[in-house]
mmCIF file of C-alpha atoms in Angstrom:
data_model
loop_
_atom_site.group_PDB
_atom_site.id
_atom_site.type_symbol
_atom_site.label_atom_id
_atom_site.label_comp_id
_atom_site.label_asym_id
_atom_site.label_seq_id
_atom_site.Cartn_x
_atom_site.Cartn_y
_atom_site.Cartn_z
ATOM 1 C CA MET A 1 -62.957 -11.575 -10.914
ATOM 2 C CA SER A 2 -66.429 -10.406 -11.971
ATOM 3 C CA LYS A 3 -68.137 -11.873 -15.045
ATOM 4 C CA PRO A 4 -67.583 -8.772 -17.258
ATOM 5 C CA VAL A 5 -63.885 -8.673 -16.296
ATOM 6 C CA LEU A 6 -63.572 -12.418 -16.911
ATOM 7 C CA GLY A 7 -65.223 -11.956 -20.319
ATOM 8 C CA LEU A 8 -62.923 -9.040 -21.103
ATOM 9 C CA VAL A 9 -59.736 -10.938 -20.134
ATOM 10 C CA LEU A 10 -60.633 -14.231 -21.828
ATOM 11 C CA GLY A 11 -62.036 -12.450 -24.898
ATOM 12 C CA GLY A 12 -58.819 -10.436 -25.160
ATOM 13 C CA VAL A 13 -56.524 -13.472 -24.692
ATOM 14 C CA LEU A 14 -58.397 -15.598 -27.215
ATOM 15 C CA GLY A 15 -58.591 -12.583 -29.540
ATOM 16 C CA ILE A 16 -54.767 -12.385 -29.529
ATOM 17 C CA PHE A 17 -54.541 -16.108 -30.341
ATOM 18 C CA ASP A 18 -57.161 -15.614 -33.044
ATOM 19 C CA GLY A 19 -55.140 -12.805 -34.619
ATOM 20 C CA LEU A 20 -51.888 -14.786 -34.384
ATOM 21 C CA THR A 21 -53.366 -17.611 -36.447
ATOM 22 C CA ALA A 22 -53.349 -15.236 -39.455
ATOM 23 C CA TRP A 23 -49.575 -15.880 -39.606
ATOM 24 C CA PHE A 24 -50.404 -19.240 -41.183
ATOM 25 C CA THR A 25 -52.090 -17.486 -44.125
ATOM 26 C CA PRO A 26 -49.141 -16.127 -46.178
ATOM 27 C CA GLU A 27 -51.182 -13.663 -48.267
ATOM 28 C CA VAL A 28 -52.185 -11.638 -45.147
ATOM 29 C CA ARG A 29 -48.986 -12.173 -43.129
ATOM 30 C CA ASN A 30 -47.701 -8.625 -43.707
ATOM 31 C CA GLU A 31 -50.889 -7.252 -42.093
ATOM 32 C CA LEU A 32 -50.428 -9.370 -38.987
ATOM 33 C CA PRO A 33 -50.101 -6.500 -36.419
ATOM 34 C CA PHE A 34 -53.363 -4.921 -37.612
ATOM 35 C CA ILE A 35 -55.110 -8.294 -37.659
ATOM 36 C CA ILE A 36 -53.955 -8.996 -34.073
ATOM 37 C CA MET A 37 -55.107 -5.544 -32.934
ATOM 38 C CA GLY A 38 -58.437 -5.967 -34.696
ATOM 39 C CA SER A 39 -59.182 -9.431 -33.373
ATOM 40 C CA THR A 40 -58.039 -8.460 -29.847
ATOM 41 C CA GLY A 41 -60.355 -5.423 -29.905
ATOM 42 C CA LYS A 42 -63.141 -7.625 -31.261
ATOM 43 C CA GLY A 43 -62.491 -10.184 -28.505
ATOM 44 C CA LEU A 44 -62.484 -7.480 -25.822
ATOM 45 C CA VAL A 45 -65.784 -5.949 -26.978
ATOM 46 C CA ALA A 46 -67.480 -9.329 -27.422
ATOM 47 C CA GLY A 47 -66.058 -10.595 -24.106
ATOM 48 C CA LEU A 48 -67.315 -7.549 -22.224
ATOM 49 C CA LEU A 49 -70.794 -7.816 -23.740
ATOM 50 C CA ILE A 50 -70.947 -11.562 -23.057
ATOM 51 C CA GLY A 51 -69.773 -10.975 -19.465
ATOM 52 C CA LEU A 52 -72.420 -8.318 -18.892
ATOM 53 C CA LEU A 53 -75.122 -10.582 -20.275
ATOM 54 C CA ALA A 54 -73.825 -13.552 -18.257
ATOM 55 C CA ARG A 55 -74.756 -11.686 -15.061
ATOM 56 C CA LYS A 56 -78.412 -12.174 -16.023
ATOM 57 C CA LEU A 57 -78.063 -15.794 -17.162
ATOM 58 C CA LYS A 58 -77.744 -19.026 -15.198
ATOM 59 C CA SER A 59 -77.447 -21.629 -17.934
ATOM 60 C CA VAL A 60 -74.337 -22.995 -19.624
ATOM 61 C CA PRO A 61 -76.015 -23.860 -22.999
ATOM 62 C CA LEU A 62 -77.708 -20.440 -23.089
ATOM 63 C CA GLY A 63 -74.405 -18.771 -22.143
ATOM 64 C CA VAL A 64 -72.606 -20.571 -24.995
ATOM 65 C CA LEU A 65 -75.353 -19.709 -27.486
ATOM 66 C CA CYS A 66 -75.506 -16.037 -26.471
ATOM 67 C CA GLY A 67 -71.686 -15.831 -26.553
ATOM 68 C CA LEU A 68 -71.653 -17.304 -30.035
ATOM 69 C CA LEU A 69 -74.337 -14.893 -31.325
ATOM 70 C CA ILE A 70 -72.812 -11.784 -29.714
ATOM 71 C CA ALA A 71 -69.340 -12.594 -31.057
ATOM 72 C CA ALA A 72 -70.814 -13.325 -34.504
ATOM 73 C CA ALA A 73 -72.612 -9.967 -34.427
ATOM 74 C CA VAL A 74 -69.419 -8.121 -33.389
ATOM 75 C CA THR A 75 -67.371 -9.982 -36.041
ATOM 76 C CA TYR A 76 -69.907 -9.594 -38.860
ATOM 77 C CA PRO A 77 -68.966 -6.030 -40.010
ATOM 78 C CA ILE A 78 -65.303 -7.096 -40.337
ATOM 79 C CA ALA A 79 -66.086 -10.473 -41.952
ATOM 80 C CA ALA A 80 -68.501 -9.007 -44.513
ATOM 81 C CA ASN A 81 -66.002 -6.398 -45.789
ATOM 82 C CA PRO A 82 -63.534 -7.387 -48.521
ATOM 83 C CA ASP A 83 -59.821 -7.312 -47.781
ATOM 84 C CA PRO A 84 -58.552 -3.848 -48.961
ATOM 85 C CA ASN A 85 -55.418 -5.361 -50.566
ATOM 86 C CA THR A 86 -56.685 -8.540 -52.184
ATOM 87 C CA GLY A 87 -60.341 -7.572 -52.578
ATOM 88 C CA LYS A 88 -61.324 -11.039 -51.369
ATOM 89 C CA VAL A 89 -64.005 -11.601 -48.721
ATOM 90 C CA TYR A 90 -62.866 -13.974 -45.928
ATOM 91 C CA PHE A 91 -66.340 -14.224 -44.391
ATOM 92 C CA TRP A 92 -66.303 -17.759 -42.933
ATOM 93 C CA GLN A 93 -62.563 -17.608 -42.197
ATOM 94 C CA ILE A 94 -63.240 -14.628 -39.898
ATOM 95 C CA ILE A 95 -66.743 -15.209 -38.562
ATOM 96 C CA LEU A 96 -66.286 -18.850 -37.506
ATOM 97 C CA PRO A 97 -63.156 -18.361 -35.330
ATOM 98 C CA GLY A 98 -64.681 -15.137 -33.945
ATOM 99 C CA SER A 99 -67.874 -16.949 -32.984
ATOM 100 C CA LEU A 100 -65.805 -19.767 -31.478
ATOM 101 C CA VAL A 101 -64.138 -17.219 -29.174
ATOM 102 C CA GLY A 102 -67.615 -16.003 -28.148
ATOM 103 C CA ALA A 103 -68.857 -19.549 -27.461
ATOM 104 C CA ILE A 104 -65.837 -20.265 -25.232
ATOM 105 C CA VAL A 105 -66.184 -16.956 -23.379
ATOM 106 C CA GLY A 106 -69.915 -17.679 -22.950
ATOM 107 C CA PHE A 107 -69.079 -21.066 -21.459
ATOM 108 C CA ALA A 108 -66.377 -19.642 -19.187
ATOM 109 C CA THR A 109 -68.565 -16.828 -17.801
ATOM 110 C CA GLN A 110 -71.118 -19.453 -16.764
ATOM 111 C CA LYS A 111 -68.694 -22.080 -15.495
ATOM 112 C CA LEU A 112 -65.689 -20.343 -13.910
ATOM 113 C CA PRO A 113 -66.113 -19.145 -10.305
ATOM 114 C CA THR A 114 -66.485 -15.369 -10.274
ATOM 115 C CA LYS A 115 -66.584 -12.731 -7.530
ATOM 116 C CA GLN A 116 -70.407 -12.532 -7.472
ATOM 117 C CA ALA A 117 -70.734 -16.316 -7.240
ATOM 118 C CA GLU A 118 -68.149 -16.436 -4.425
ATOM 119 C CA SER A 119 -69.856 -13.697 -2.389
ATOM 120 C CA SER A 120 -73.323 -15.221 -2.794
ATOM 121 C CA ARG A 121 -71.890 -18.576 -1.702
ATOM 122 C CA THR A 122 -70.358 -16.932 1.362
ATOM 123 C CA ALA A 123 -73.640 -15.212 2.172
ATOM 124 C CA ALA A 124 -75.478 -18.540 1.908
ATOM 125 C CA ALA A 125 -72.976 -20.194 4.273
ATOM 126 C CA MET B 1 -59.637 -57.094 42.182
ATOM 127 C CA SER B 2 -63.191 -55.789 41.912
ATOM 128 C CA PHE B 3 -66.303 -57.629 43.138
ATOM 129 C CA LEU B 4 -68.599 -55.694 40.816
ATOM 130 C CA PRO B 5 -68.620 -55.818 36.993
ATOM 131 C CA ASP B 6 -67.280 -52.701 35.202
ATOM 132 C CA PRO B 7 -70.674 -51.304 34.035
ATOM 133 C CA ALA B 8 -72.045 -51.589 37.548
ATOM 134 C CA LEU B 9 -68.994 -49.856 38.963
ATOM 135 C CA ARG B 10 -69.302 -47.104 36.385
ATOM 136 C CA ARG B 11 -72.985 -46.604 37.228
ATOM 137 C CA LEU B 12 -72.151 -46.465 40.918
ATOM 138 C CA ARG B 13 -69.406 -43.896 40.291
ATOM 139 C CA ASP B 14 -71.698 -41.825 38.063
ATOM 140 C CA ALA B 15 -74.399 -41.825 40.741
ATOM 141 C CA PHE B 16 -71.846 -40.803 43.351
ATOM 142 C CA ASP B 17 -70.366 -38.079 41.112
ATOM 143 C CA ALA B 18 -73.739 -36.747 39.902
ATOM 144 C CA PRO B 19 -74.085 -33.118 40.963
ATOM 145 C CA ASP B 20 -76.709 -32.125 43.519
ATOM 146 C CA LEU B 21 -78.594 -29.379 41.694
ATOM 147 C CA SER B 22 -81.651 -29.328 43.987
ATOM 148 C CA ASP B 23 -81.182 -25.691 45.043
ATOM 149 C CA SER B 24 -80.382 -24.375 41.597
ATOM 150 C CA ARG B 25 -82.319 -23.476 38.464
ATOM 151 C CA TYR B 26 -80.935 -26.588 36.744
ATOM 152 C CA THR B 27 -82.330 -30.140 36.574
ATOM 153 C CA LEU B 28 -79.985 -32.983 35.782
ATOM 154 C CA LEU B 29 -80.878 -34.817 32.551
ATOM 155 C CA GLU B 30 -78.015 -37.138 31.655
ATOM 156 C CA PRO B 31 -74.229 -37.427 31.769
ATOM 157 C CA ILE B 32 -72.549 -36.458 28.476
ATOM 158 C CA GLY B 33 -68.993 -37.453 29.177
ATOM 159 C CA ARG B 34 -65.823 -36.816 31.100
ATOM 160 C CA GLY B 35 -63.471 -34.107 29.927
ATOM 161 C CA GLY B 36 -59.903 -33.295 30.877
ATOM 162 C CA MET B 37 -60.701 -31.960 34.308
ATOM 163 C CA GLY B 38 -64.305 -32.808 35.083
ATOM 164 C CA ALA B 39 -67.594 -34.372 34.075
ATOM 165 C CA VAL B 40 -70.119 -32.809 31.719
ATOM 166 C CA TYR B 41 -73.892 -33.237 32.070
ATOM 167 C CA ALA B 42 -76.892 -32.222 30.002
ATOM 168 C CA VAL B 43 -79.174 -30.202 32.276
ATOM 169 C CA HIS B 44 -82.430 -28.315 31.893
ATOM 170 C CA ASP B 45 -82.318 -24.604 32.660
ATOM 171 C CA ALA B 46 -85.733 -23.872 34.252
ATOM 172 C CA ALA B 47 -85.331 -20.081 34.023
ATOM 173 C CA LEU B 48 -84.856 -20.082 30.244
ATOM 174 C CA ASP B 49 -86.527 -23.453 29.533
ATOM 175 C CA ARG B 50 -83.665 -24.858 27.483
ATOM 176 C CA ARG B 51 -81.092 -27.624 27.545
ATOM 177 C CA VAL B 52 -77.581 -26.554 28.440
ATOM 178 C CA ALA B 53 -74.342 -28.340 29.358
ATOM 179 C CA LEU B 54 -73.057 -28.204 32.938
ATOM 180 C CA LYS B 55 -69.473 -29.080 33.705
ATOM 181 C CA VAL B 56 -68.526 -30.047 37.239
ATOM 182 C CA ILE B 57 -64.874 -29.158 37.636
ATOM 183 C CA ASP B 58 -62.431 -31.380 39.495
ATOM 184 C CA ALA B 59 -60.367 -29.930 42.289
ATOM 185 C CA GLY B 60 -57.417 -27.921 40.993
ATOM 186 C CA ALA B 61 -59.108 -26.725 37.815
ATOM 187 C CA HIS B 62 -60.999 -23.755 39.226
ATOM 188 C CA ALA B 63 -59.586 -21.408 36.600
ATOM 189 C CA GLU B 64 -61.268 -23.233 33.694
ATOM 190 C CA SER B 65 -64.582 -21.344 33.734
ATOM 191 C CA ARG B 66 -62.794 -17.979 34.003
ATOM 192 C CA ILE B 67 -60.461 -18.922 31.149
ATOM 193 C CA VAL B 68 -63.301 -20.038 28.860
ATOM 194 C CA ALA B 69 -65.368 -16.966 29.783
ATOM 195 C CA ARG B 70 -62.467 -14.791 28.583
ATOM 196 C CA LEU B 71 -62.602 -16.437 25.183
ATOM 197 C CA GLU B 72 -65.610 -15.064 23.375
ATOM 198 C CA HIS B 73 -65.218 -16.518 19.909
ATOM 199 C CA PRO B 74 -67.541 -18.367 17.488
ATOM 200 C CA GLY B 75 -65.206 -21.380 17.683
ATOM 201 C CA ILE B 76 -65.290 -21.619 21.473
ATOM 202 C CA VAL B 77 -68.343 -22.725 23.490
ATOM 203 C CA PRO B 78 -69.735 -19.724 25.385
ATOM 204 C CA VAL B 79 -70.073 -19.836 29.192
ATOM 205 C CA HIS B 80 -73.521 -18.795 30.498
ATOM 206 C CA ASP B 81 -73.209 -19.196 34.247
ATOM 207 C CA SER B 82 -70.989 -20.562 37.018
ATOM 208 C CA GLY B 83 -71.333 -21.483 40.663
ATOM 209 C CA THR B 84 -70.519 -23.970 43.417
ATOM 210 C CA LEU B 85 -72.366 -27.186 44.242
ATOM 211 C CA PRO B 86 -73.486 -27.916 47.852
ATOM 212 C CA ASP B 87 -70.551 -30.371 48.118
ATOM 213 C CA GLY B 88 -68.130 -27.532 47.277
ATOM 214 C CA ARG B 89 -67.276 -28.555 43.725
ATOM 215 C CA PRO B 90 -67.323 -25.657 41.262
ATOM 216 C CA TYR B 91 -69.339 -25.891 38.074
ATOM 217 C CA TYR B 92 -70.044 -23.809 35.038
ATOM 218 C CA VAL B 93 -72.841 -23.828 32.521
ATOM 219 C CA MET B 94 -72.292 -23.513 28.797
ATOM 220 C CA LYS B 95 -74.114 -23.908 25.526
ATOM 221 C CA LEU B 96 -75.081 -27.517 24.810
ATOM 222 C CA VAL B 97 -73.598 -28.271 21.406
ATOM 223 C CA GLU B 98 -75.495 -30.899 19.474
ATOM 224 C CA GLY B 99 -73.231 -32.563 16.979
ATOM 225 C CA GLU B 100 -70.420 -35.064 16.626
ATOM 226 C CA PRO B 101 -66.793 -34.965 17.709
ATOM 227 C CA LEU B 102 -64.397 -34.556 14.800
ATOM 228 C CA HIS B 103 -63.043 -38.118 14.936
ATOM 229 C CA ARG B 104 -66.542 -39.483 14.284
ATOM 230 C CA VAL B 105 -67.251 -37.284 11.241
ATOM 231 C CA PRO B 106 -65.917 -38.655 7.941
ATOM 232 C CA LEU B 107 -64.587 -35.695 5.944
ATOM 233 C CA GLU B 108 -63.051 -35.409 2.494
ATOM 234 C CA MET B 109 -59.699 -33.583 2.441
ATOM 235 C CA PRO B 110 -60.822 -30.056 1.424
ATOM 236 C CA GLU B 111 -63.635 -30.107 3.983
ATOM 237 C CA ALA B 112 -61.307 -31.490 6.680
ATOM 238 C CA LEU B 113 -58.871 -28.658 5.948
ATOM 239 C CA ARG B 114 -61.627 -26.051 6.175
ATOM 240 C CA VAL B 115 -62.599 -27.459 9.573
ATOM 241 C CA PHE B 116 -58.930 -27.378 10.573
ATOM 242 C CA LEU B 117 -58.698 -23.703 9.567
ATOM 243 C CA ARG B 118 -61.580 -22.874 11.882
ATOM 244 C CA VAL B 119 -59.824 -24.702 14.716
ATOM 245 C CA CYS B 120 -56.681 -22.679 13.959
ATOM 246 C CA ASP B 121 -58.760 -19.507 14.087
ATOM 247 C CA ALA B 122 -60.128 -20.357 17.547
ATOM 248 C CA ILE B 123 -56.672 -21.315 18.836
ATOM 249 C CA ALA B 124 -55.079 -18.171 17.358
ATOM 250 C CA PHE B 125 -57.717 -16.160 19.194
ATOM 251 C CA ALA B 126 -57.003 -17.975 22.480
ATOM 252 C CA HIS B 127 -53.274 -17.358 22.012
ATOM 253 C CA SER B 128 -53.970 -13.664 21.391
ATOM 254 C CA ARG B 129 -55.668 -13.659 24.813
ATOM 255 C CA GLY B 130 -52.649 -15.358 26.377
ATOM 256 C CA ILE B 131 -54.262 -18.803 26.753
ATOM 257 C CA VAL B 132 -52.920 -22.165 25.556
ATOM 258 C CA HIS B 133 -55.325 -25.102 25.202
ATOM 259 C CA ARG B 134 -52.794 -27.886 25.972
ATOM 260 C CA ASP B 135 -55.118 -30.739 24.940
ATOM 261 C CA LEU B 136 -55.947 -30.359 21.258
ATOM 262 C CA LYS B 137 -57.128 -33.613 19.690
ATOM 263 C CA PRO B 138 -60.035 -34.712 17.445
ATOM 264 C CA GLU B 139 -62.139 -35.715 20.469
ATOM 265 C CA ASN B 140 -62.045 -32.098 21.660
ATOM 266 C CA ILE B 141 -63.297 -30.620 18.397
ATOM 267 C CA MET B 142 -67.054 -30.672 17.912
ATOM 268 C CA ILE B 143 -68.843 -30.305 14.576
ATOM 269 C CA GLY B 144 -72.234 -28.857 15.433
ATOM 270 C CA ARG B 145 -75.565 -29.588 13.782
ATOM 271 C CA PHE B 146 -75.328 -26.412 11.699
ATOM 272 C CA GLY B 147 -71.737 -27.049 10.628
ATOM 273 C CA GLU B 148 -70.201 -24.929 13.374
ATOM 274 C CA VAL B 149 -66.743 -25.986 14.548
ATOM 275 C CA LEU B 150 -66.101 -25.665 18.275
ATOM 276 C CA VAL B 151 -62.979 -26.283 20.318
ATOM 277 C CA LEU B 152 -64.037 -27.925 23.578
ATOM 278 C CA ASP B 153 -62.509 -29.007 26.844
ATOM 279 C CA TRP B 154 -60.397 -26.145 28.073
ATOM 280 C CA GLY B 155 -59.975 -28.035 31.353
ATOM 281 C CA VAL B 156 -56.187 -28.107 31.187
ATOM 282 C CA ALA B 157 -55.832 -24.714 29.454
ATOM 283 C CA ALA B 158 -53.310 -22.366 31.009
ATOM 284 C CA GLU B 159 -51.797 -18.918 30.730
ATOM 285 C CA ALA B 160 -49.330 -18.957 27.839
ATOM 286 C CA HIS B 161 -46.634 -17.027 29.696
ATOM 287 C CA ALA B 162 -46.824 -19.026 32.925
ATOM 288 C CA GLY B 163 -44.593 -21.858 31.637
ATOM 289 C CA ALA B 164 -47.268 -24.404 32.520
ATOM 290 C CA PRO B 165 -46.204 -28.057 32.730
ATOM 291 C CA ARG B 166 -46.922 -30.487 29.915
ATOM 292 C CA ALA B 167 -50.502 -31.770 29.818
ATOM 293 C CA GLY B 168 -52.877 -33.386 27.361
ATOM 294 C CA THR B 169 -53.017 -36.611 25.421
ATOM 295 C CA PRO B 170 -50.000 -38.664 24.297
ATOM 296 C CA GLY B 171 -49.694 -38.582 20.531
ATOM 297 C CA PHE B 172 -50.852 -34.970 20.388
ATOM 298 C CA GLN B 173 -48.605 -33.628 23.122
ATOM 299 C CA ALA B 174 -45.562 -31.500 22.277
ATOM 300 C CA PRO B 175 -42.235 -32.897 23.544
ATOM 301 C CA GLU B 176 -41.112 -29.801 25.503
ATOM 302 C CA PRO B 177 -41.596 -29.913 29.293
ATOM 303 C CA GLU B 178 -42.979 -26.373 29.562
ATOM 304 C CA VAL B 179 -46.011 -25.519 27.495
ATOM 305 C CA THR B 180 -46.230 -22.385 25.348
ATOM 306 C CA ALA B 181 -48.303 -21.375 22.311
ATOM 307 C CA ALA B 182 -45.809 -23.403 20.217
ATOM 308 C CA SER B 183 -47.024 -26.547 22.006
ATOM 309 C CA ASP B 184 -50.522 -25.947 20.656
ATOM 310 C CA ILE B 185 -48.982 -25.517 17.185
ATOM 311 C CA TYR B 186 -47.437 -28.977 17.600
ATOM 312 C CA SER B 187 -50.824 -30.427 18.601
ATOM 313 C CA LEU B 188 -52.436 -28.684 15.618
ATOM 314 C CA GLY B 189 -49.847 -30.372 13.379
ATOM 315 C CA MET B 190 -50.682 -33.761 14.882
ATOM 316 C CA LEU B 191 -54.373 -32.989 14.451
ATOM 317 C CA LEU B 192 -53.733 -32.183 10.782
ATOM 318 C CA ARG B 193 -51.870 -35.480 10.382
ATOM 319 C CA GLU B 194 -54.884 -37.257 11.881
ATOM 320 C CA LEU B 195 -57.297 -35.442 9.543
ATOM 321 C CA VAL B 196 -55.273 -36.093 6.384
ATOM 322 C CA PRO B 197 -53.477 -39.425 6.856
ATOM 323 C CA GLU B 198 -51.929 -39.462 3.356
ATOM 324 C CA PRO B 199 -51.048 -35.845 2.586
ATOM 325 C CA ARG B 200 -49.616 -34.541 -0.697
ATOM 326 C CA PRO B 201 -46.017 -33.185 -0.422
ATOM 327 C CA PRO B 202 -46.881 -29.509 0.374
ATOM 328 C CA LEU B 203 -49.303 -30.559 3.110
ATOM 329 C CA ARG B 204 -46.742 -33.050 4.423
ATOM 330 C CA SER B 205 -44.257 -30.171 4.705
ATOM 331 C CA ILE B 206 -46.831 -28.125 6.635
ATOM 332 C CA ILE B 207 -47.311 -31.009 9.092
ATOM 333 C CA GLU B 208 -43.545 -31.484 9.414
ATOM 334 C CA ARG B 209 -42.982 -27.789 10.116
ATOM 335 C CA ALA B 210 -45.782 -27.688 12.715
ATOM 336 C CA THR B 211 -44.509 -30.811 14.499
ATOM 337 C CA GLN B 212 -40.802 -29.955 14.700
ATOM 338 C CA GLN B 213 -39.188 -31.129 17.932
ATOM 339 C CA ARG B 214 -37.759 -27.662 18.662
ATOM 340 C CA PRO B 215 -40.577 -25.164 19.381
ATOM 341 C CA GLU B 216 -38.684 -22.321 17.643
ATOM 342 C CA ALA B 217 -38.547 -24.345 14.399
ATOM 343 C CA ARG B 218 -42.355 -24.566 14.237
ATOM 344 C CA TYR B 219 -44.743 -21.972 12.822
ATOM 345 C CA GLU B 220 -44.618 -18.779 14.837
ATOM 346 C CA SER B 221 -48.369 -18.699 15.280
ATOM 347 C CA ALA B 222 -51.559 -20.620 14.554
ATOM 348 C CA ALA B 223 -52.390 -17.854 12.072
ATOM 349 C CA ASP B 224 -49.142 -18.596 10.140
ATOM 350 C CA LEU B 225 -50.016 -22.292 10.073
ATOM 351 C CA ALA B 226 -53.533 -21.432 8.859
ATOM 352 C CA ARG B 227 -52.055 -19.193 6.158
ATOM 353 C CA ASP B 228 -50.020 -22.083 4.753
ATOM 354 C CA VAL B 229 -53.015 -24.456 4.830
ATOM 355 C CA THR B 230 -55.084 -21.781 3.047
ATOM 356 C CA ALA B 231 -52.311 -21.435 0.451
ATOM 357 C CA PHE B 232 -52.406 -25.204 -0.078
ATOM 358 C CA LEU B 233 -56.199 -25.113 -0.488
ATOM 359 C CA ASP B 234 -56.006 -22.158 -2.905
ATOM 360 C CA GLY B 235 -53.241 -23.757 -4.962
ATOM 361 C CA THR B 236 -50.765 -20.966 -4.180
ATOM 362 C CA ARG B 237 -47.228 -21.444 -2.834
ATOM 363 C CA VAL B 238 -46.899 -23.035 0.604
ATOM 364 C CA GLN B 239 -44.178 -21.299 2.663
ATOM 365 C CA ALA B 240 -43.090 -24.486 4.453
ATOM 366 C CA HIS B 241 -42.543 -26.367 1.207
ATOM 367 C CA ARG B 242 -39.644 -25.916 -1.209
ATOM 368 C CA GLU B 243 -41.253 -27.006 -4.453
ATOM 369 C CA SER B 244 -39.493 -28.281 -7.566
ATOM 370 C CA LEU B 245 -40.148 -26.768 -10.981
ATOM 371 C CA GLY B 246 -42.340 -29.761 -11.858
ATOM 372 C CA GLU B 247 -44.361 -29.373 -8.671
ATOM 373 C CA ALA B 248 -44.815 -25.649 -9.307
ATOM 374 C CA ALA B 249 -45.994 -26.362 -12.866
ATOM 375 C CA ALA B 250 -48.381 -29.065 -11.647
ATOM 376 C CA ARG B 251 -49.730 -26.741 -8.950
ATOM 377 C CA LEU B 252 -50.312 -23.911 -11.429
ATOM 378 C CA ALA B 253 -51.895 -26.319 -13.906
ATOM 379 C CA ARG B 254 -54.234 -27.613 -11.185
ATOM 380 C CA LYS B 255 -55.119 -24.077 -10.120
ATOM 381 C CA HIS B 256 -55.820 -22.858 -13.649
ATOM 382 C CA GLN B 257 -57.166 -26.160 -14.953
ATOM 383 C CA LEU B 258 -60.308 -24.717 -16.509
ATOM 384 C CA TRP B 259 -58.441 -21.835 -18.174
ATOM 385 C CA ILE B 260 -55.966 -24.286 -19.691
ATOM 386 C CA VAL B 261 -58.777 -26.541 -20.909
ATOM 387 C CA LEU B 262 -60.609 -23.553 -22.448
ATOM 388 C CA ILE B 263 -57.566 -22.204 -24.280
ATOM 389 C CA ALA B 264 -56.563 -25.712 -25.422
ATOM 390 C CA THR B 265 -60.132 -26.305 -26.681
ATOM 391 C CA TYR B 266 -59.966 -23.044 -28.600
ATOM 392 C CA LEU B 267 -56.594 -23.924 -30.144
ATOM 393 C CA VAL B 268 -57.735 -27.410 -31.174
ATOM 394 C CA LEU B 269 -60.953 -26.105 -32.750
ATOM 395 C CA ARG B 270 -59.075 -23.235 -34.381
ATOM 396 C CA THR B 271 -56.580 -25.701 -35.862
ATOM 397 C CA ILE B 272 -59.441 -27.809 -37.241
ATOM 398 C CA LEU B 273 -60.992 -24.684 -38.802
ATOM 399 C CA PHE B 274 -57.633 -23.660 -40.236
ATOM 400 C CA PHE B 275 -57.126 -26.961 -42.034
ATOM 401 C CA TRP B 276 -60.769 -27.001 -43.090
ATOM 402 C CA PHE B 277 -60.308 -23.681 -44.944
ATOM 403 C CA ARG B 278 -56.996 -24.850 -46.448
ATOM 404 C CA ARG B 279 -58.599 -27.829 -48.175
#
């Protein structure tokens, strides 16, 4: 699995989990399918971007930091907008879990063995 | 009873056995050891100014050089030259491998299995050319200076279809009287047992399947055996092993350890955030 694909898959999976956690907030429970779709899409976009950037990086702390910033940037437009039904802004409730997904994807794209790493290891052998 | 001490006798025998290379391009350097069907010496090749190994073959093993020459494979020592000594004994010249025999190299399990896979590859190739080794054991596997794995000592190798009689070393020898490719599979199983003395259940099943008493109950080929060992290394399902649900779960957990840790980390942190916002 290449780094962008890894980022895409992990970002998507964690995005689903992220969306599912909205079930625990009763006031937004009836919007759950849209929240899941939104956070999955957000995870996919952030994951892909983090994976593409990870191809240029070779540092776990830098990978985590970049992942966190990219995911925060992707999440920001959603987090800054007020909820259309309640009118409330859930900025930190949205941006912190979103950034957490980015940090984990950033870590994974540096740490998990990927296709490029495997082939360069084979070439070295 | 002998009148001479053992070392003296050995030196006398070595001097007597030493090949006369005076009319050849080779100069004798030192004896390396005795293989299945002859003695091996380090010699200097004057024409190419390099050290090579020269094996003087005992009577009755004339086919060895032709067999090895047929096996051009990275895991089998290449033959450079062959001829006959003035005393009539045949010899052949091969690459001098600098390294250690497998039994003298301490290896952790994954590395030992990777070495084993390369042995399987060489043996599968020999079988595809209709040759059985008949004497597979750690002493006949060499780990070269650059990490290369070479199967040595094809002195008792034979045509697979000829129904050759049993040969080799007790402990690694298959029980059947007539040797086929399945006999090498048995020896590979014993070799694996030697490399991994305390195997986990799937690997134990691989060894058991390879060392079945009935040849037809063993793996069909060295490639099949290698496939199962690769599956074990990759954490996928081993064909020879019927795993329980718990074993399958443990195997999958081991294989996807980092994924599980990452998702669990996310869930824990997400739970902390959730309760933090609920305060």
